[in-house]
Amino acid sequence: KCNLDEQKKLLSKTLKIKSCDGKNIGTYSTASLLALSIIDLCETFYCHLGVNVPDHAMTFRSLCNLLQDSVTPFVVSVHAKECAAVKLLIQKVLEQLMGRGVSVDEEQEDDTALLQRTQCTISALCQWYKTVTKKCTQVFPQRTESLTNSDLPQSLPVVVIFKDFEAFNSQVLQDFILICSRYTQELPFIFIFGIATSPSAIQHRLPHSVSSLLCIEVFHSLSCTQHLASVFDKLILNSQFPFKLSSRVIQVLVGIFLYHDFSVQNFVKGLQFSMLEHFKSQPLSMLCCQKQEALLSAKTLSKKNVERIRHLPSFMRYVETQEPQEQVQLLTNDEHVKEVCQQLLKNLHKYHKNYYPILQCLHSLTSSLPKFPLGKHIRELHVSCIEKNLWETEEYDSALQLLRILAKDELVAALRKCAEILKSTKILQNVLQQLEDFIGRLEALEEDSSGNGIISGKMEYQRTDLFQLQKTLLEKESRRTKRMNPFEVLRSQVIEFIDSLVREYLTPAELQPLNEVCYYNSSGVLRQRLNVTPRTSIQAALSHPFYYLQNESLKTDAGTISSAAPDLCIVYKLHLECGRLINLYDWLEAFLTVMSAAEDQDTNSEECGKYDSLKHARFIQAVSEMEFLGFIKSTKQKTDHVARLTWGGC
Amino acid sequence: MSHQKSFQYADLLSVLERVVDIMSAPDQYSYPSVFIYGHRATGKSHVVLSIMKDLELPHASVDCVECVSSGLLFHQVLSAFFGPDAAALLPRCPSLSDFVRLYKQMSSNSPATQTRYIILDRAERMRDMDFSLLPALLRLQELVNDNVTVILLSEIVWEKFRPNTGCFEPLLFHFPDYSKGKSLVQILSWDHHPSYTPELYASYINILLGVFFSVCRDLRELRHLAVLNFSKFCEPLEKGEAKESDIHKLWKNIEPHLQRAMQTVYLREVSSVQWEQQQMDEKEATTLRVLSAHAHIELPYYSKFLLIAAYLASFNPARTDRRFFLKSHGKIRKTNFLKKHEKTSNHLLGPKPFPLDRLMAIFYSVVDSRVAPTASIFSQISSLVTLQLLSQVGHDDQLDSPKYKCSVSLDFILAISRCVCVCVRLLDLLALSLVIQSQVVRQERSLFTAVSNLHLL
């Protein structure tokens, strides 16, 4: 119940992100509609997209809707698969345009009749366009008026979107552009090419005689890592959603994203899947909802669920820290457990509320440091925070080390950013107070020190070379000869304050009691489901039939072949022992030997060597199944032999 | 281009006279077919169409690119001469004889009072259509028994058209290229800016041609470039820094600018609007932005390795795999390691196809960590194919052991491996396999430059 809502939210969120990306493109195109140069015939836009192919459909859909709403009703989007020839491409364009046309009912009929009568040419489209634009001015006078005010009046352009430019046959594209260029006087065309690689693809695909007919502008969509960052901000680094991911799961999802597909949509799908899996596999996930609901359902926990809570590792850890008397209470009294549970849930919610602002503060402080000791992206910081005690890591030490040598203006700017983050969240007011206090004191210091020539000169030196400074400072610290000036004293106070914040609020989530309620942490399952390995699972099924069939009689030792296994498995195991070419007769012999191994004891040896037609048929069927699975294929190199298609031949 | 200008092309005058000669007696039967050829933007179709328009001759103008089937061609011709109703009488997939029959029928109803012209633009496409179409159209006058002339416009000489079986020889005309000295300057100077003197514009055109003539002789393109860059040329004049007579100063001002324009605008990397906007900005910024738009390509981590592996598989002989990719390869005698023909060049020969198995084997040895053979690895290969970074050899539906080729350049691969390579081993591998080829590449490059220089001369 709960997760469905959240899925909807997720989708709408991602849609929002996508559409704002689309909006940029849309506004650009409306702006540049006005520009027409002398010989540039067709205006063209390249949308340079990443290679995240599944995301493109969504982007183009929103772009399409946007164009239809704001620029022109004549938008066509074509796919390379549908357009193998110019004829088909033109047909597709005409179908989409004329089928749509003006959305008034009585025109619909003669539009379809028109399509049947006329031939599929652009000149037919031209005729149609003239009549439609005339109709448009008659039907929607107010609309065209509004257009005359803002834009070119009569030329509602025809937009053709080529979704996957690379996949188009270049000859088809060339011809289409040449044909369209003949009609640009009557029919204003705008092409939008979706290019996944680089803009220079256009030079590779189109000869200069054709590309010189185009007036090209390039738009870059946001890079997919930026997309990912915004999804992260909105869905994962957000205390509003009670559902959380553990560090391992985040690593798996991000790994799939970075290493395999660059697709934000797949990432969101992975998120949805892990949510489904969490609510399905963890019965205590009923407590994973908004705070009030969670407290209510904690009050009415069933006996079974109370027992489950007692078995949670985090709860057991919590119990161990309590007094002996309290321990007994917790282990025996159900009502007491429920009360404690409510308290713990409250703590968990409070922890989340405080965690994210502080995390953002720490990120904004450390993200400008050289070499990014705590990671470039906030997700890396997040992962290391929820995994272990951040302040015990070397990276954190080096980050603080670097923070300790920040110049004053940098420090003030960074603290200001933190204060803004805290202001926007409206919690942790006392922390904000302290921060602003520090900022005030730092600025007051500036006024004092501005008179002091020596110190200000020193400041400038600090700004120039961090590395040198770090060295000299370390030396000085070791000698302990120089007294610190007031700024340095204050700076170390600030750093200590930040350190204390980190130690207080950024404790790892896996140590929080009852974290299992909110955190989904079975990364193994997720990896198995999302990053599938069809080949290994087929091999596992064939070599260990017990794994899937769960039949006790199929359990075997590693090297042996059981005759109880399905024929296909026997044939598969036998073929593993062969080289690149397999003699069918030898194979059959081996198969029969295995088959008769079970009956060997009771039957006499004469029958053993002979094969009956049933076994023969079973063998042939198994072999053809092997061929179907792609392990072997027939070959003409040798009679009665088949070729092996997988590795591992001798 | 307005009509009057076209009649002042000095080179064309003689040709034009002859063309007009043919058309001067509309009431008599004309020559059945005329073939006009010349390079792009030499004014072939413009001249013919403006003569048609000025003398108000009945004509049907058809672009052969548009005619994906011969039916469309017939349809357009008939509807131009006898109205759309006549064209509607054509059967669904009209043959040549249908067309001739219908034409005869129509022309008997409305016989030609003057010569009708069928103008076929980009006639080189006719060769891909039905083989009987071209010979038939050449003697269409005989077939339909009407006063009709077919004019073919093409960028290719007539010799390339002539079918094996022989045909009626059309009247040939050649539209010569514009020479740099006279006609181009003359023509380009026609659209001079009203607020400046024609002399200034002519000198500007001279400068422009000095830069662009070596790469581009297309009149339309040159006109476009001329208009685009003229405002920049006039900048010092408007600021009062130079007078119109300071040609040298103006030249110094515009020359680097035109060079940059040649790199970007001419290649259509930026549109003319963007170019004008960029002119407003500082120079440094523009060059940087153009460069960044050029090279960058985003690929997932493993896709990059797959592409590198594909490149290695494509350009290294399969025999050398054991040596390059196994840590403990057997001892190989250095002298005879590569056969003679392999030594010559792998880059000159182009990429070789390789099976999927080999690609995966190289991939696993190139990637440092253990990678499970997941479905997404394989789908990355197919998405590389759709991005045309790899190309599949053979037919699409060959499921077992498909073969691929790597279709990216050495520079591209080097850029990718530079941003991926954390491990030194891979760099070594690349270096090792490329060392053999680098010399060849250098030769190849010098060859290319030599060829392009020749072309310019």
PDB file of N, CA, C and O in Angstrom, chain A residues 586-616:
ATOM      1  N   ASP A 586      30.300 -41.184 -30.650  1.00  0.00           N
ATOM      2  CA  ASP A 586      30.962 -41.331 -29.358  1.00  0.00           C
ATOM      3  C   ASP A 586      30.102 -40.750 -28.243  1.00  0.00           C
ATOM      4  O   ASP A 586      29.997 -41.306 -27.147  1.00  0.00           O
ATOM      5  N   TRP A 587      29.506 -39.652 -28.578  1.00  0.00           N
ATOM      6  CA  TRP A 587      28.658 -38.968 -27.602  1.00  0.00           C
ATOM      7  C   TRP A 587      27.487 -39.866 -27.194  1.00  0.00           C
ATOM      8  O   TRP A 587      27.166 -40.022 -26.013  1.00  0.00           O
ATOM      9  N   LEU A 588      26.889 -40.457 -28.215  1.00  0.00           N
ATOM     10  CA  LEU A 588      25.755 -41.353 -27.960  1.00  0.00           C
ATOM     11  C   LEU A 588      26.193 -42.525 -27.086  1.00  0.00           C
ATOM     12  O   LEU A 588      25.504 -42.900 -26.141  1.00  0.00           O
ATOM     13  N   GLU A 589      27.356 -43.074 -27.412  1.00  0.00           N
ATOM     14  CA  GLU A 589      27.871 -44.205 -26.633  1.00  0.00           C
ATOM     15  C   GLU A 589      28.025 -43.821 -25.170  1.00  0.00           C
ATOM     16  O   GLU A 589      27.578 -44.526 -24.265  1.00  0.00           O
ATOM     17  N   ALA A 590      28.648 -42.654 -24.972  1.00  0.00           N
ATOM     18  CA  ALA A 590      28.868 -42.198 -23.604  1.00  0.00           C
ATOM     19  C   ALA A 590      27.542 -41.994 -22.889  1.00  0.00           C
ATOM     20  O   ALA A 590      27.369 -42.368 -21.715  1.00  0.00           O
ATOM     21  N   PHE A 591      26.593 -41.446 -23.629  1.00  0.00           N
ATOM     22  CA  PHE A 591      25.264 -41.207 -23.061  1.00  0.00           C
ATOM     23  C   PHE A 591      24.626 -42.517 -22.615  1.00  0.00           C
ATOM     24  O   PHE A 591      24.088 -42.640 -21.507  1.00  0.00           O
ATOM     25  N   LEU A 592      24.731 -43.512 -23.488  1.00  0.00           N
ATOM     26  CA  LEU A 592      24.113 -44.808 -23.168  1.00  0.00           C
ATOM     27  C   LEU A 592      24.792 -45.442 -21.965  1.00  0.00           C
ATOM     28  O   LEU A 592      24.129 -46.057 -21.120  1.00  0.00           O
ATOM     29  N   THR A 593      26.091 -45.274 -21.881  1.00  0.00           N
ATOM     30  CA  THR A 593      26.810 -45.841 -20.745  1.00  0.00           C
ATOM     31  C   THR A 593      26.294 -45.240 -19.447  1.00  0.00           C
ATOM     32  O   THR A 593      26.048 -45.949 -18.458  1.00  0.00           O
ATOM     33  N   VAL A 594      26.141 -43.929 -19.453  1.00  0.00           N
ATOM     34  CA  VAL A 594      25.648 -43.279 -18.236  1.00  0.00           C
ATOM     35  C   VAL A 594      24.238 -43.752 -17.923  1.00  0.00           C
ATOM     36  O   VAL A 594      23.901 -44.050 -16.771  1.00  0.00           O
ATOM     37  N   MET A 595      23.408 -43.821 -18.962  1.00  0.00           N
ATOM     38  CA  MET A 595      22.009 -44.213 -18.756  1.00  0.00           C
ATOM     39  C   MET A 595      21.924 -45.608 -18.151  1.00  0.00           C
ATOM     40  O   MET A 595      21.118 -45.862 -17.263  1.00  0.00           O
ATOM     41  N   SER A 596      22.738 -46.496 -18.670  1.00  0.00           N
ATOM     42  CA  SER A 596      22.619 -47.883 -18.248  1.00  0.00           C
ATOM     43  C   SER A 596      23.404 -48.152 -16.971  1.00  0.00           C
ATOM     44  O   SER A 596      23.347 -49.248 -16.434  1.00  0.00           O
ATOM     45  N   ALA A 597      24.109 -47.147 -16.473  1.00  0.00           N
ATOM     46  CA  ALA A 597      24.917 -47.359 -15.277  1.00  0.00           C
ATOM     47  C   ALA A 597      24.048 -47.777 -14.103  1.00  0.00           C
ATOM     48  O   ALA A 597      24.416 -48.649 -13.310  1.00  0.00           O
ATOM     49  N   ALA A 598      22.861 -47.209 -14.003  1.00  0.00           N
ATOM     50  CA  ALA A 598      21.973 -47.529 -12.894  1.00  0.00           C
ATOM     51  C   ALA A 598      21.460 -48.957 -13.010  1.00  0.00           C
ATOM     52  O   ALA A 598      21.402 -49.703 -12.025  1.00  0.00           O
ATOM     53  N   GLU A 599      21.117 -49.349 -14.247  1.00  0.00           N
ATOM     54  CA  GLU A 599      20.518 -50.674 -14.418  1.00  0.00           C
ATOM     55  C   GLU A 599      21.588 -51.756 -14.510  1.00  0.00           C
ATOM     56  O   GLU A 599      21.264 -52.939 -14.611  1.00  0.00           O
ATOM     57  N   ASP A 600      22.821 -51.303 -14.525  1.00  0.00           N
ATOM     58  CA  ASP A 600      23.930 -52.199 -14.825  1.00  0.00           C
ATOM     59  C   ASP A 600      23.911 -53.463 -13.972  1.00  0.00           C
ATOM     60  O   ASP A 600      24.180 -54.557 -14.468  1.00  0.00           O
ATOM     61  N   GLN A 601      23.603 -53.281 -12.702  1.00  0.00           N
ATOM     62  CA  GLN A 601      23.678 -54.413 -11.786  1.00  0.00           C
ATOM     63  C   GLN A 601      22.726 -55.539 -12.187  1.00  0.00           C
ATOM     64  O   GLN A 601      23.094 -56.699 -12.245  1.00  0.00           O
ATOM     65  N   ASP A 602      21.470 -55.181 -12.509  1.00  0.00           N
ATOM     66  CA  ASP A 602      20.481 -56.247 -12.690  1.00  0.00           C
ATOM     67  C   ASP A 602      20.489 -56.829 -14.103  1.00  0.00           C
ATOM     68  O   ASP A 602      20.117 -57.966 -14.326  1.00  0.00           O
ATOM     69  N   THR A 603      20.878 -56.024 -15.104  1.00  0.00           N
ATOM     70  CA  THR A 603      20.795 -56.566 -16.463  1.00  0.00           C
ATOM     71  C   THR A 603      22.079 -57.263 -16.867  1.00  0.00           C
ATOM     72  O   THR A 603      23.158 -56.959 -16.346  1.00  0.00           O
ATOM     73  N   ASN A 604      21.963 -58.144 -17.794  1.00  0.00           N
ATOM     74  CA  ASN A 604      23.172 -58.848 -18.247  1.00  0.00           C
ATOM     75  C   ASN A 604      23.917 -58.006 -19.274  1.00  0.00           C
ATOM     76  O   ASN A 604      23.349 -57.110 -19.912  1.00  0.00           O
ATOM     77  N   SER A 605      25.134 -58.334 -19.487  1.00  0.00           N
ATOM     78  CA  SER A 605      26.033 -57.450 -20.220  1.00  0.00           C
ATOM     79  C   SER A 605      25.696 -57.382 -21.702  1.00  0.00           C
ATOM     80  O   SER A 605      26.112 -56.464 -22.392  1.00  0.00           O
ATOM     81  N   GLU A 606      24.971 -58.317 -22.236  1.00  0.00           N
ATOM     82  CA  GLU A 606      24.681 -58.280 -23.669  1.00  0.00           C
ATOM     83  C   GLU A 606      23.791 -57.091 -24.030  1.00  0.00           C
ATOM     84  O   GLU A 606      24.032 -56.393 -25.007  1.00  0.00           O
ATOM     85  N   GLU A 607      22.799 -56.911 -23.200  1.00  0.00           N
ATOM     86  CA  GLU A 607      21.872 -55.829 -23.490  1.00  0.00           C
ATOM     87  C   GLU A 607      22.511 -54.459 -23.292  1.00  0.00           C
ATOM     88  O   GLU A 607      22.086 -53.476 -23.865  1.00  0.00           O
ATOM     89  N   CYS A 608      23.513 -54.464 -22.441  1.00  0.00           N
ATOM     90  CA  CYS A 608      24.104 -53.180 -22.033  1.00  0.00           C
ATOM     91  C   CYS A 608      24.628 -52.382 -23.224  1.00  0.00           C
ATOM     92  O   CYS A 608      24.385 -51.198 -23.347  1.00  0.00           O
ATOM     93  N   GLY A 609      25.369 -53.036 -24.122  1.00  0.00           N
ATOM     94  CA  GLY A 609      25.969 -52.318 -25.241  1.00  0.00           C
ATOM     95  C   GLY A 609      24.947 -51.872 -26.262  1.00  0.00           C
ATOM     96  O   GLY A 609      25.105 -50.864 -26.924  1.00  0.00           O
ATOM     97  N   LYS A 610      23.889 -52.621 -26.409  1.00  0.00           N
ATOM     98  CA  LYS A 610      22.896 -52.268 -27.418  1.00  0.00           C
ATOM     99  C   LYS A 610      22.092 -51.063 -26.966  1.00  0.00           C
ATOM    100  O   LYS A 610      21.835 -50.875 -25.790  1.00  0.00           O
ATOM    101  N   TYR A 611      21.676 -50.284 -27.944  1.00  0.00           N
ATOM    102  CA  TYR A 611      20.813 -49.180 -27.558  1.00  0.00           C
ATOM    103  C   TYR A 611      19.442 -49.417 -28.148  1.00  0.00           C
ATOM    104  O   TYR A 611      19.297 -49.832 -29.292  1.00  0.00           O
ATOM    105  N   ASP A 612      18.454 -49.157 -27.357  1.00  0.00           N
ATOM    106  CA  ASP A 612      17.111 -49.274 -27.909  1.00  0.00           C
ATOM    107  C   ASP A 612      16.691 -47.924 -28.477  1.00  0.00           C
ATOM    108  O   ASP A 612      17.311 -46.897 -28.206  1.00  0.00           O
ATOM    109  N   SER A 613      15.660 -47.970 -29.261  1.00  0.00           N
ATOM    110  CA  SER A 613      15.283 -46.766 -30.005  1.00  0.00           C
ATOM    111  C   SER A 613      14.788 -45.654 -29.075  1.00  0.00           C
ATOM    112  O   SER A 613      14.930 -44.481 -29.392  1.00  0.00           O
ATOM    113  N   LEU A 614      14.252 -46.029 -27.931  1.00  0.00           N
ATOM    114  CA  LEU A 614      13.775 -45.000 -26.999  1.00  0.00           C
ATOM    115  C   LEU A 614      14.929 -44.132 -26.524  1.00  0.00           C
ATOM    116  O   LEU A 614      14.875 -42.895 -26.552  1.00  0.00           O
ATOM    117  N   LYS A 615      16.009 -44.840 -26.109  1.00  0.00           N
ATOM    118  CA  LYS A 615      17.166 -44.083 -25.615  1.00  0.00           C
ATOM    119  C   LYS A 615      17.770 -43.241 -26.739  1.00  0.00           C
ATOM    120  O   LYS A 615      18.217 -42.116 -26.523  1.00  0.00           O
ATOM    121  N   HIS A 616      17.773 -43.821 -27.924  1.00  0.00           N
ATOM    122  CA  HIS A 616      18.284 -43.079 -29.075  1.00  0.00           C
ATOM    123  C   HIS A 616      17.504 -41.783 -29.287  1.00  0.00           C
ATOM    124  O   HIS A 616      18.071 -40.703 -29.468  1.00  0.00           O
TER     125      HIS A 616
END
